[in-house]
Amino acid sequence: MTHRIEVCLKRTLPDPAGRRIMKRVSTDLGIEFRDLRIADAFIIDRGLSPDDLALITEEVFRDTVVQEAYIDESPDIPYDWLIEVGFRPGVTDNVGRTALEAVERTLGIRLRPEEGLYTRKLYFIEGDISRDDADTIARDLLANDLIQTRRVFARGEDRSEIAVPRVTSQSEAVVRTIDLNVDDDELLRISREGVLALSLEEMQTLRDYFRRADVRALRRSHGLGEHITDCELEALAQTWSEHCKHKIFNARIQYQQPEGTREIDSLFKSYIQGSTERIRSELGNRDFCLSVFKDNAGVIRFDDEWNLVFKVETHNSPSALDPYGGALTGIVGVNRDPFGTGMGCRLIFNTDVFCFAPPDFEGELPPRLLHPRRVFEGVREGVEHGGNKSGIPTVNGAVVFDDRYLGKPLVYCGTGGIMPAVINGRPSHVKRARPGDRIVMTGGRIGKDGIHGATFSSEELHEGSPVSAVQIGDPITQKRMTDFLLMARDRDLYTSITDNGAGGLSSSVGEMARESGGARLFLDRAPLKYPGLQPWEILLSEAQERMTVAVPPEKLDEFMDLANRLDVEATDLGEYSDDGLFTVYWKDRPAAVLPLDFLHEGLPAMRLTARWEPRVHAEPDFPCPADLTATMANLLGRWNICSKERLIRQYDHEVQGGSVVKPLVGAMEDGPADAAVLRPLLDRMRGIAVGCGIAPRYSDIDTYWMMAAVIDEAVRNIVAVGADPDHMAGLDNFCWCDPVQSEKTPDGEYKLAQLVRANEALYDITTVYRIPCISGKDSMKNDYGIGSTRISIPPTVLFSAVGIVPDVRKAVTSDFKRRGDAVYMLGVTRDETGGTEYFASKGFIGNKVPKVADPEQAVALYRALHRAILGGLVASCHDLSDGGLGIALAESSFSGGLGAQIRLADLPLEGVDRDDVALFSETPCRLLVSVGPDAQEAFEHALDGFPCARIGEVTETPRLEVEGLSGETVVNADIEELKRKWQEPLGT
Amino acid sequence: MRIKALVPTGHGINCENETRHALEVAGFDTVDLVHLNLLAGGNVDPFNYQLIVFPGGFLDGDDLGAAQACANRIRHSRVNEERLIDRLVRFVHGGGLVLGICNGFQLLTKLGMLPAMDGDYTRREITLTGNDSGRFESRWVTLAVDRASNCIFTKGVERLYLPVRHGEGKIVGRTGDLAGLLVERHLAPVRYASRDTDEPTMDYPFNPNGSEQAIAGLTDSTGRVFGLMPHPESFNHRTNHPRWTREDLREEGEGLAIFRNAARFLREA
């Protein structure tokens, strides 16, 4: 017997959530109606007495003050159309899980495995719309067919039939073998149809390896035949995937450029690891790096007693298919990276950076793509739930818009953490599983979620992209687990920890096995969400909220007991060994025997060619507008510049109680902050600044200068709020379009050259700035290709920076503070309009890309500025980025609720003879500073020898007045009007 | 006298660390963070403490409505045959103080511990439901304090500026006149106020959720049980204030007054 309990707000009360959806239907779909109300349906797949049903309705489901409940009958809500949205079988249903726990507790029962509790949403629409309209609302706004089911009922239509989304499977779980002794076409077919993402050369490597006599002998000795098993093939494909192995970043590249040709042996080793190694050796005993590139996240010193951990990930492909689930999983997924670094840390901040197509996109949507508005809202909500529910403040981020992100949105999620430098007498950033330690999986159960996530993200989005790659995160199961594991850490109950992300157990156990020298994993002991998984699926599943730990056998009982007491599932899946093998069993029979050196080192290096030819764009030729007021207002309203307040207000940026510089600052708490500052430890005034740089438009001209600009921007962000330029670290996250030359990517060699150039800049700038990269990630296949439509993202790098703020009481914000303060410009302005927002607003790209022309001088300037900030000399500081000086002036003015009088002729200029260029050029390395009357002399002294000029004053009159190079007024704007333009596009 | 506070943790509670910090700065000699399961399991005895603070968070993800599933847990967990809810009520009757912040306040109302007008601490008469804006709100709000209230936590405080961070903060009473009655009886010690006039207001965003009578927090008739949606523990230092870089502020954050009042009350008792 199946029961249905439906709960809704009393009809006398307004339904704000319903109204909000009604508004979105109107703005996004242009469909209007009178009213929309929402109800929650709970479907209980078990027979219950009327008394029990009444009891759980009152005790679990209904808020008696504001809600009505209906047991096995329809709510008394008038409607013309009713849309019912539920989950497909096996999709994570968080509300259902919570409800099930409460029902079992209330009735003192346990549901049997074949029973269950499922939730649905009901949308009651009142209004004169057609069935087509109702279908459109269901399909394009309320439900995602990949993970959800939808049904539309007209008034009066029978909806009594309850389809229970129970997972059913008849297939028997067995380990199968695959014959690789086949021709090349067949090898490629195996790879393609299995979503293995292995190349012919890689498939041949596997085939040849399994033919070797010594390999066959080893397998025989373990009771395995000569053919590769599905578990082995899947584990190898995932370990060797682009996602996990970074094949392109580790390739041997022949780099051809006009100046000549040279060989690069691994971009990663040469430039990224290479720059960090050089910085660390130059820093000598002042080196603050503790663990770089080898763990799930990078670790640096915070102070003598604490370490700081930081990681940024991308979750692009899943977010393209299911924006909400993809982004939610992105944020809770990256939480586990710092959590699984060293011995594990407390998580203290999140960052999020999104790249979307503009919300007002009006073209035809290619197949399988969602409208950018829907992607935006889904991603926003996913990060809201992931961050807010985990109790981690979302402190910093950005949103970048470009048409080319239609094919693949980018969703960058970052998480920072903090851990005592020493835990139980040992350095916390080191971990090591020992032979004999138990393999214990904690947290959620295993389902078919996210199978092939690692290999899927190593491909472009295509017709057959698997829906199982989509997962929905569960922040509360994860929070319970992390609460428990921090206790277990402090009680010294485990020796090593890592997360289950891409590749699931195969990856986590396969990686940890390297610490001890081997592992024996028993798949049939793993707890499953539902029956019917194949052994290889259990091995590969990317079901969320799981960590794998190594527990010494003598501590196993205590570990399990603590887990049990805190309602956290923990399962002993085997043991770490030192026989050099990753051995997997299914019901005591071997399912995989993989030597660790072949698993991790057997992959042949890729050989690629890169060819650089500078591209020349049309150079615009238009006269400078006489009045730049309208130009400034127009730029403020551009997607990439406008206020993101609406987004920010929905993220908790205060939790943990250490917020110092918030995302919104100023007199009305609505101006843009350059970077976040927080106090991770409430008993001390030492803080952390977090900022980022991203500038994909510059990639259209030269990725070298794109990379230089984003590093500089991230550094300037955090220096502007008070970070010490001598104690900062960076994270590089590359999102590229496929840079491997092929039939479908005829310009692969150029794209690879773009990648080479970005890496060269990374080395050149970070080594001068002495900002070591401590972790990073690359996502190399951000392309869309279905039918004849092919969309590639612009090469995009997010550079995230963290820095130490020695005393948060010295932190500075970007808003002008007092009338009479002097306004200074730091850094030289050049004619660098290529790829700028100003040119983009006129439909141009141009060629004069903004350059970090003199990095030595730039970082020396930042050090001088930092000394001035420490001396309390700086009233406000704002870094110049999109839209240049003009936008920074407007923002500092309206944030402070004060006007300013500015003289462009007083700017440090090089080769600039136009007012529009002076105002909107995006030359990096510049900051806008205001200084109080008492501090001006000291400030000018501190900046002596650097390009620093007094360009005007802060005024009481709420107008921004700019005098052009020839002395005439070129901007005269009401700051409230400027702010209105800036806030208009996305709202507050 | 040594004063001790108990801060429950687990199942999605996430403000326990800053709550502990606030209590320590306010002068509590002992602050213990205890997992709800250990409390429900009888491993820790609340009667060893004088104050219980339910901190902010997302209990069980707020999956069935804010704190609803946890209220169910507290009503249906038993310690030696005694329901956990009955233990908490016994704690209040014994003179103990209880403070609920944000999700902790939602929990207290869903349990019926607030406002408990007729002295029944187990019947829900008031709830906190979805914000009128239909979305999560993270912003600072001005609170007008009812000086005629006997709430011990707000004694001597005239006005507060604190952050709210919630999606379900709108106070709604079982009957239409209940909120007005609460204000009349001085059981609503803090109300959302206009930043300009400091008067209670229904205007968004000063009243961030559309709460009836602009109620931001409630107390019981003893004044010893108090809950509020804004986060006093998040204004523990002047650098928490959103305009601290442009205003002269005292070093200690205003929010700590709530915790200091609790400590003073217990020391004087």
PDB file of C-alpha atoms in Angstrom, chain A residues 16 19-20 42 59-66 94-95 97-99 102 105-106 346 384 388-389 391 476 479-480 483 565-567 646 649-660 662 666-667 669 679 682 685 808-809 811 813 815-817 896 988, chain B residues 10-15 17-18 21 35 37-38 43 58 60-61 63-64 68-69 72-73 75-76 110 124-127 129-132 134-140 161 163 165 170 172-174 195 234 236-246 251:
ATOM      1  CA  PRO A  16       6.249  33.812  -1.371  1.00  0.00           C
ATOM      2  CA  ARG A  19       5.110  34.103  -6.180  1.00  0.00           C
ATOM      3  CA  ARG A  20       8.804  34.023  -6.903  1.00  0.00           C
ATOM      4  CA  PHE A  42       5.466  12.797   0.498  1.00  0.00           C
ATOM      5  CA  GLU A  59       4.766  15.222  14.018  1.00  0.00           C
ATOM      6  CA  VAL A  60       6.872  15.155  10.865  1.00  0.00           C
ATOM      7  CA  PHE A  61       5.339  16.812   7.866  1.00  0.00           C
ATOM      8  CA  ARG A  62       3.039  19.611   8.873  1.00  0.00           C
ATOM      9  CA  ASP A  63       3.737  22.915  10.564  1.00  0.00           C
ATOM     10  CA  THR A  64       0.360  23.195  12.256  1.00  0.00           C
ATOM     11  CA  VAL A  65       0.604  26.953  12.638  1.00  0.00           C
ATOM     12  CA  VAL A  66       0.749  27.758   8.939  1.00  0.00           C
ATOM     13  CA  ASN A  94      17.569  14.925   0.476  1.00  0.00           C
ATOM     14  CA  VAL A  95      14.169  15.897   1.826  1.00  0.00           C
ATOM     15  CA  ARG A  97      15.990  11.069   3.415  1.00  0.00           C
ATOM     16  CA  THR A  98      15.354  13.512   6.266  1.00  0.00           C
ATOM     17  CA  ALA A  99      11.631  12.675   6.267  1.00  0.00           C
ATOM     18  CA  ALA A 102      11.862  11.326  11.208  1.00  0.00           C
ATOM     19  CA  ARG A 105      11.949   7.734  14.750  1.00  0.00           C
ATOM     20  CA  THR A 106       8.344   8.787  15.355  1.00  0.00           C
ATOM     21  CA  ARG A 346      38.116  22.858   9.458  1.00  0.00           C
ATOM     22  CA  GLU A 384      23.480  28.749  -2.056  1.00  0.00           C
ATOM     23  CA  ASN A 388      24.843  27.980   3.375  1.00  0.00           C
ATOM     24  CA  LYS A 389      23.822  24.545   4.611  1.00  0.00           C
ATOM     25  CA  GLY A 391      28.019  26.622   7.445  1.00  0.00           C
ATOM     26  CA  ILE A 476      23.868  17.625   5.725  1.00  0.00           C
ATOM     27  CA  LYS A 479      28.307  17.993   7.585  1.00  0.00           C
ATOM     28  CA  ARG A 480      27.558  15.092   9.900  1.00  0.00           C
ATOM     29  CA  ASP A 483      31.826  16.889  12.314  1.00  0.00           C
ATOM     30  CA  ARG A 565      27.003   7.284  18.069  1.00  0.00           C
ATOM     31  CA  LEU A 566      26.982  10.287  15.736  1.00  0.00           C
ATOM     32  CA  ASP A 567      24.736   8.666  13.086  1.00  0.00           C
ATOM     33  CA  ARG A 646      21.178  40.051  -5.725  1.00  0.00           C
ATOM     34  CA  ARG A 649      22.619  38.572  -0.536  1.00  0.00           C
ATOM     35  CA  GLN A 650      21.527  34.981  -0.993  1.00  0.00           C
ATOM     36  CA  TYR A 651      24.884  33.631   0.173  1.00  0.00           C
ATOM     37  CA  ASP A 652      25.798  33.598   3.820  1.00  0.00           C
ATOM     38  CA  HIS A 653      29.063  35.536   3.947  1.00  0.00           C
ATOM     39  CA  GLU A 654      29.112  36.008   7.746  1.00  0.00           C
ATOM     40  CA  VAL A 655      28.841  32.548   9.311  1.00  0.00           C
ATOM     41  CA  GLN A 656      31.726  31.594  11.610  1.00  0.00           C
ATOM     42  CA  GLY A 657      31.762  35.115  12.975  1.00  0.00           C
ATOM     43  CA  GLY A 658      35.053  36.323  11.525  1.00  0.00           C
ATOM     44  CA  SER A 659      33.921  38.504   8.626  1.00  0.00           C
ATOM     45  CA  VAL A 660      36.048  41.673   8.308  1.00  0.00           C
ATOM     46  CA  LYS A 662      32.458  41.642   3.271  1.00  0.00           C
ATOM     47  CA  GLY A 666      30.387  51.335   1.975  1.00  0.00           C
ATOM     48  CA  ALA A 667      27.955  53.820   3.456  1.00  0.00           C
ATOM     49  CA  GLU A 669      26.622  48.447   2.472  1.00  0.00           C
ATOM     50  CA  ARG A 679      39.539  36.292  10.912  1.00  0.00           C
ATOM     51  CA  LEU A 682      38.383  34.674  16.713  1.00  0.00           C
ATOM     52  CA  MET A 685      43.581  39.689  14.884  1.00  0.00           C
ATOM     53  CA  VAL A 808      42.715  42.970  10.339  1.00  0.00           C
ATOM     54  CA  ARG A 809      42.172  46.295  12.126  1.00  0.00           C
ATOM     55  CA  ALA A 811      42.186  46.443   6.542  1.00  0.00           C
ATOM     56  CA  THR A 813      37.788  49.076   1.838  1.00  0.00           C
ATOM     57  CA  ASP A 815      34.561  53.315  -0.637  1.00  0.00           C
ATOM     58  CA  PHE A 816      35.531  56.980  -0.351  1.00  0.00           C
ATOM     59  CA  LYS A 817      35.383  57.942   3.321  1.00  0.00           C
ATOM     60  CA  GLY A 896      30.979  56.112  -0.116  1.00  0.00           C
ATOM     61  CA  THR A 988      19.502  44.007  -5.518  1.00  0.00           C
TER      62      THR A 988
ATOM     63  CA  GLY B  10      25.684  18.280  15.105  1.00  0.00           C
ATOM     64  CA  HIS B  11      23.044  17.457  12.462  1.00  0.00           C
ATOM     65  CA  GLY B  12      23.710  20.710  10.605  1.00  0.00           C
ATOM     66  CA  ILE B  13      24.337  23.150  13.466  1.00  0.00           C
ATOM     67  CA  ASN B  14      27.153  25.355  12.230  1.00  0.00           C
ATOM     68  CA  CYS B  15      27.588  28.447  14.435  1.00  0.00           C
ATOM     69  CA  ASN B  17      32.452  27.961  17.348  1.00  0.00           C
ATOM     70  CA  GLU B  18      31.596  31.656  17.256  1.00  0.00           C
ATOM     71  CA  HIS B  21      33.790  32.423  21.518  1.00  0.00           C
ATOM     72  CA  HIS B  35      26.720  16.695  20.017  1.00  0.00           C
ATOM     73  CA  ASN B  37      23.211  12.647  19.967  1.00  0.00           C
ATOM     74  CA  LEU B  38      25.250  12.629  23.166  1.00  0.00           C
ATOM     75  CA  ASN B  43      25.895  10.966  27.963  1.00  0.00           C
ATOM     76  CA  PHE B  58      20.696  24.177   9.098  1.00  0.00           C
ATOM     77  CA  ASP B  60      18.798  18.392   9.052  1.00  0.00           C
ATOM     78  CA  GLY B  61      19.150  20.763   6.116  1.00  0.00           C
ATOM     79  CA  ASP B  63      14.541  19.819   4.764  1.00  0.00           C
ATOM     80  CA  LEU B  64      11.008  19.659   6.205  1.00  0.00           C
ATOM     81  CA  GLN B  68      11.197  20.808  11.969  1.00  0.00           C
ATOM     82  CA  ALA B  69      13.058  17.482  11.798  1.00  0.00           C
ATOM     83  CA  ASN B  72      10.839  15.887  15.974  1.00  0.00           C
ATOM     84  CA  ARG B  73      14.132  14.391  17.196  1.00  0.00           C
ATOM     85  CA  ARG B  75      10.278  15.258  20.997  1.00  0.00           C
ATOM     86  CA  HIS B  76      10.914  11.607  20.232  1.00  0.00           C
ATOM     87  CA  LYS B 110       8.791  24.655  16.701  1.00  0.00           C
ATOM     88  CA  ARG B 124       3.618  25.306  19.072  1.00  0.00           C
ATOM     89  CA  GLU B 125       1.703  28.557  18.810  1.00  0.00           C
ATOM     90  CA  ILE B 126       4.054  30.567  16.686  1.00  0.00           C
ATOM     91  CA  THR B 127       6.197  29.579  13.743  1.00  0.00           C
ATOM     92  CA  THR B 129       8.102  30.562   7.871  1.00  0.00           C
ATOM     93  CA  GLY B 130       9.476  31.600   4.487  1.00  0.00           C
ATOM     94  CA  ASN B 131      10.600  35.212   4.036  1.00  0.00           C
ATOM     95  CA  ASP B 132       8.203  37.405   2.098  1.00  0.00           C
ATOM     96  CA  GLY B 134      10.902  34.295  -1.270  1.00  0.00           C
ATOM     97  CA  ARG B 135      14.648  34.016  -0.811  1.00  0.00           C
ATOM     98  CA  PHE B 136      17.505  33.701   1.630  1.00  0.00           C
ATOM     99  CA  GLU B 137      18.501  37.093   3.082  1.00  0.00           C
ATOM    100  CA  SER B 138      22.009  37.913   4.236  1.00  0.00           C
ATOM    101  CA  ARG B 139      22.065  41.511   5.489  1.00  0.00           C
ATOM    102  CA  TRP B 140      22.435  43.609   8.649  1.00  0.00           C
ATOM    103  CA  TYR B 161      22.758  46.267  14.746  1.00  0.00           C
ATOM    104  CA  PRO B 163      23.311  40.365  10.695  1.00  0.00           C
ATOM    105  CA  ARG B 165      21.098  35.118   7.424  1.00  0.00           C
ATOM    106  CA  LYS B 170       8.924  35.434   9.174  1.00  0.00           C
ATOM    107  CA  VAL B 172       3.452  34.042  12.027  1.00  0.00           C
ATOM    108  CA  GLY B 173       1.069  33.297  14.896  1.00  0.00           C
ATOM    109  CA  ARG B 174      -1.566  30.581  14.977  1.00  0.00           C
ATOM    110  CA  ARG B 195      17.619  52.402  10.178  1.00  0.00           C
ATOM    111  CA  SER B 234      28.514  37.381  14.638  1.00  0.00           C
ATOM    112  CA  ASN B 236      31.757  39.958  18.419  1.00  0.00           C
ATOM    113  CA  HIS B 237      34.329  42.575  17.343  1.00  0.00           C
ATOM    114  CA  ARG B 238      34.049  45.982  15.746  1.00  0.00           C
ATOM    115  CA  THR B 239      35.594  44.629  12.522  1.00  0.00           C
ATOM    116  CA  ASN B 240      32.428  42.556  12.012  1.00  0.00           C
ATOM    117  CA  HIS B 241      30.394  45.724  11.495  1.00  0.00           C
ATOM    118  CA  PRO B 242      29.762  46.303   7.773  1.00  0.00           C
ATOM    119  CA  ARG B 243      30.823  49.958   8.045  1.00  0.00           C
ATOM    120  CA  TRP B 244      33.644  49.627  10.546  1.00  0.00           C
ATOM    121  CA  THR B 245      36.185  51.115   8.121  1.00  0.00           C
ATOM    122  CA  ARG B 246      34.205  54.377   8.070  1.00  0.00           C
ATOM    123  CA  GLU B 251      36.353  47.546  20.147  1.00  0.00           C
TER     124      GLU B 251
END
